PDB file of C-alpha atoms in Angstrom:
ATOM      1  CA  MET A   1      67.287 -44.059 132.521  1.00 63.00           C
ATOM      2  CA  PRO A   2      66.562 -40.330 131.968  1.00 70.00           C
ATOM      3  CA  VAL A   3      63.569 -41.323 129.824  1.00 78.00           C
ATOM      4  CA  LEU A   4      62.094 -43.088 132.852  1.00 78.00           C
ATOM      5  CA  GLN A   5      62.787 -39.983 134.954  1.00 78.00           C
ATOM      6  CA  PHE A   6      61.057 -37.752 132.430  1.00 81.00           C
ATOM      7  CA  LEU A   7      58.015 -40.039 132.322  1.00 83.00           C
ATOM      8  CA  LEU A   8      57.830 -40.148 136.121  1.00 81.00           C
ATOM      9  CA  GLY A   9      58.179 -36.366 136.280  1.00 81.00           C
ATOM     10  CA  THR A  10      55.442 -35.949 133.682  1.00 82.00           C
ATOM     11  CA  LEU A  11      53.190 -38.278 135.658  1.00 83.00           C
ATOM     12  CA  ALA A  12      53.897 -36.342 138.868  1.00 82.00           C
ATOM     13  CA  THR A  13      53.146 -33.055 137.080  1.00 81.00           C
ATOM     14  CA  PHE A  14      49.886 -34.528 135.763  1.00 82.00           C
ATOM     15  CA  PHE A  15      48.809 -35.578 139.264  1.00 82.00           C
ATOM     16  CA  LEU A  16      49.786 -32.142 140.537  1.00 79.00           C
ATOM     17  CA  LEU A  17      47.519 -30.561 137.928  1.00 79.00           C
ATOM     18  CA  VAL A  18      44.685 -32.947 138.834  1.00 82.00           C
ATOM     19  CA  GLY A  19      45.057 -31.958 142.475  1.00 79.00           C
ATOM     20  CA  LEU A  20      45.099 -28.273 141.588  1.00 76.00           C
ATOM     21  CA  MET A  21      42.014 -28.479 139.387  1.00 78.00           C
ATOM     22  CA  ASN A  22      40.009 -30.384 141.997  1.00 81.00           C
ATOM     23  CA  GLU A  23      41.356 -28.421 144.990  1.00 80.00           C
ATOM     24  CA  MET A  24      42.672 -31.564 146.670  1.00 80.00           C
ATOM     25  CA  ASP A  25      45.351 -30.275 149.017  1.00 78.00           C
ATOM     26  CA  GLY A  26      46.211 -33.733 150.332  1.00 82.00           C
ATOM     27  CA  LEU A  27      46.900 -35.038 146.828  1.00 80.00           C
ATOM     28  CA  ILE A  28      49.098 -32.040 146.035  1.00 79.00           C
ATOM     29  CA  LEU A  29      51.161 -32.591 149.186  1.00 81.00           C
ATOM     30  CA  LEU A  30      51.370 -36.342 148.591  1.00 84.00           C
ATOM     31  CA  VAL A  31      52.508 -35.890 144.983  1.00 83.00           C
ATOM     32  CA  ALA A  32      55.123 -33.307 145.997  1.00 82.00           C
ATOM     33  CA  LEU A  33      56.580 -35.505 148.742  1.00 85.00           C
ATOM     34  CA  ALA A  34      56.470 -38.692 146.662  1.00 85.00           C
ATOM     35  CA  GLY A  35      58.023 -36.933 143.671  1.00 83.00           C
ATOM     36  CA  ALA A  36      60.810 -35.468 145.789  1.00 86.00           C
ATOM     37  CA  PHE A  37      61.547 -38.855 147.354  1.00 89.00           C
ATOM     38  CA  ILE A  38      61.473 -40.716 144.027  1.00 86.00           C
ATOM     39  CA  ASN A  39      63.745 -38.133 142.403  1.00 86.00           C
ATOM     40  CA  LEU A  40      66.147 -38.252 145.352  1.00 89.00           C
ATOM     41  CA  LEU A  41      66.277 -42.042 145.275  1.00 89.00           C
ATOM     42  CA  ILE A  42      66.670 -42.540 141.529  1.00 87.00           C
ATOM     43  CA  SER A  43      69.143 -39.676 141.081  1.00 89.00           C
ATOM     44  CA  THR A  44      71.246 -40.969 143.966  1.00 90.00           C
ATOM     45  CA  LEU A  45      71.289 -44.471 142.512  1.00 89.00           C
ATOM     46  CA  SER A  46      72.182 -43.081 139.085  1.00 88.00           C
ATOM     47  CA  ALA A  47      74.931 -40.910 140.563  1.00 90.00           C
ATOM     48  CA  ARG A  48      76.528 -43.912 142.244  1.00 90.00           C
ATOM     49  CA  ARG A  49      77.138 -45.296 138.760  1.00 88.00           C
ATOM     50  CA  ASP A  50      78.104 -41.988 137.128  1.00 87.00           C
ATOM     51  CA  LEU A  51      77.758 -38.402 138.376  1.00 87.00           C
ATOM     52  CA  TYR A  52      76.611 -37.136 134.993  1.00 89.00           C
ATOM     53  CA  ALA A  53      73.904 -39.803 134.878  1.00 87.00           C
ATOM     54  CA  GLY A  54      72.684 -38.562 138.258  1.00 88.00           C
ATOM     55  CA  LEU A  55      72.580 -34.969 137.029  1.00 88.00           C
ATOM     56  CA  TYR A  56      70.714 -35.981 133.882  1.00 88.00           C
ATOM     57  CA  ALA A  57      68.248 -38.003 135.948  1.00 86.00           C
ATOM     58  CA  ALA A  58      67.556 -35.076 138.291  1.00 86.00           C
ATOM     59  CA  LEU A  59      67.034 -32.665 135.406  1.00 86.00           C
ATOM     60  CA  ALA A  60      64.908 -35.128 133.458  1.00 86.00           C
ATOM     61  CA  PHE A  61      62.500 -35.558 136.381  1.00 84.00           C
ATOM     62  CA  GLY A  62      61.843 -31.814 136.443  1.00 83.00           C
ATOM     63  CA  GLY A  63      61.713 -31.606 132.656  1.00 83.00           C
ATOM     64  CA  ALA A  64      57.927 -31.468 132.424  1.00 82.00           C
ATOM     65  CA  ALA A  65      57.703 -28.621 134.943  1.00 82.00           C
ATOM     66  CA  LEU A  66      60.554 -26.789 133.219  1.00 82.00           C
ATOM     67  CA  LEU A  67      58.705 -27.163 129.922  1.00 82.00           C
ATOM     68  CA  MET A  68      55.541 -25.739 131.491  1.00 80.00           C
ATOM     69  CA  SER A  69      57.525 -22.770 132.820  1.00 81.00           C
ATOM     70  CA  LEU A  70      58.876 -22.128 129.327  1.00 82.00           C
ATOM     71  CA  LEU A  71      55.350 -22.286 127.938  1.00 81.00           C
ATOM     72  CA  SER A  72      54.168 -19.795 130.550  1.00 83.00           C
ATOM     73  CA  LEU A  73      56.634 -17.227 129.203  1.00 82.00           C
ATOM     74  CA  GLY A  74      53.846 -16.335 126.777  1.00 80.00           C
ATOM     75  CA  ASP A  75      51.787 -15.032 129.706  1.00 78.00           C
ATOM     76  CA  VAL A  76      54.648 -12.766 130.726  1.00 81.00           C
ATOM     77  CA  ILE A  77      55.201 -11.480 127.203  1.00 83.00           C
ATOM     78  CA  MET A  78      51.578 -11.093 126.102  1.00 84.00           C
ATOM     79  CA  SER A  79      49.794  -9.995 129.274  1.00 83.00           C
ATOM     80  CA  ALA A  80      52.567  -9.054 131.753  1.00 82.00           C
ATOM     81  CA  ASN A  81      51.330 -11.752 134.140  1.00 81.00           C
ATOM     82  CA  ALA A  82      54.301 -13.424 135.815  1.00 82.00           C
ATOM     83  CA  ARG A  83      52.341 -15.597 138.249  1.00 84.00           C
ATOM     84  CA  PRO A  84      52.177 -18.754 136.062  1.00 82.00           C
ATOM     85  CA  LEU A  85      55.884 -18.493 135.277  1.00 82.00           C
ATOM     86  CA  LEU A  86      56.809 -18.142 138.945  1.00 84.00           C
ATOM     87  CA  PHE A  87      54.520 -21.024 139.889  1.00 83.00           C
ATOM     88  CA  TRP A  88      55.988 -23.422 137.330  1.00 82.00           C
ATOM     89  CA  LEU A  89      59.552 -22.366 138.133  1.00 84.00           C
ATOM     90  CA  LEU A  90      58.847 -23.129 141.786  1.00 83.00           C
ATOM     91  CA  VAL A  91      57.372 -26.522 140.850  1.00 82.00           C
ATOM     92  CA  ALA A  92      60.461 -27.233 138.726  1.00 84.00           C
ATOM     93  CA  MET A  93      62.761 -26.266 141.594  1.00 85.00           C
ATOM     94  CA  VAL A  94      60.870 -28.566 143.965  1.00 82.00           C
ATOM     95  CA  ALA A  95      61.210 -31.324 141.367  1.00 82.00           C
ATOM     96  CA  VAL A  96      64.920 -30.812 140.620  1.00 88.00           C
ATOM     97  CA  VAL A  97      66.484 -29.813 143.961  1.00 90.00           C
ATOM     98  CA  PRO A  98      66.052 -33.185 145.784  1.00 90.00           C
ATOM     99  CA  GLY A  99      67.729 -34.989 142.891  1.00 88.00           C
ATOM    100  CA  MET A 100      70.599 -32.516 142.866  1.00 91.00           C
ATOM    101  CA  ALA A 101      70.927 -32.956 146.639  1.00 92.00           C
ATOM    102  CA  GLY A 102      71.224 -36.713 146.158  1.00 90.00           C
ATOM    103  CA  VAL A 103      73.911 -36.261 143.510  1.00 91.00           C
ATOM    104  CA  TRP A 104      75.744 -33.800 145.772  1.00 92.00           C
ATOM    105  CA  GLY A 105      75.611 -36.304 148.643  1.00 91.00           C
ATOM    106  CA  VAL A 106      77.114 -39.042 146.476  1.00 91.00           C
ATOM    107  CA  PHE A 107      79.804 -36.632 145.279  1.00 89.00           C
ATOM    108  CA  MET A 108      80.703 -35.621 148.830  1.00 89.00           C
ATOM    109  CA  LEU A 109      80.874 -39.252 149.952  1.00 89.00           C
ATOM    110  CA  ALA A 110      83.075 -40.101 146.964  1.00 85.00           C
ATOM    111  CA  ARG A 111      85.536 -37.351 147.886  1.00 79.00           C
ATOM    112  CA  ARG A 112      86.328 -38.986 151.231  1.00 76.00           C
TER     113      ARG A 112
END
């Protein structure tokens, strides 16, 4: 299941890049909302089976953006430009946080 999450996250990151390159604000917003909803849904369903599976699913969806933020460390080191790193970290947070919220919701419901 995390492989599917990673592929969906990579696809969402690709569409985000397409929207950024073509200055299509509607596509960027649509991809962000759809990605957050898909990550929330799949991570919640995975967490109902096993909490660790839900955590892995949430992290796998943001894996492509986390990889891009690691690659942008070169900009910080070589040219002291932190903007790409901050951008990709923000994209990764937007990709991971809804999934973590879904896992947290399942955990809180299971505690009752």
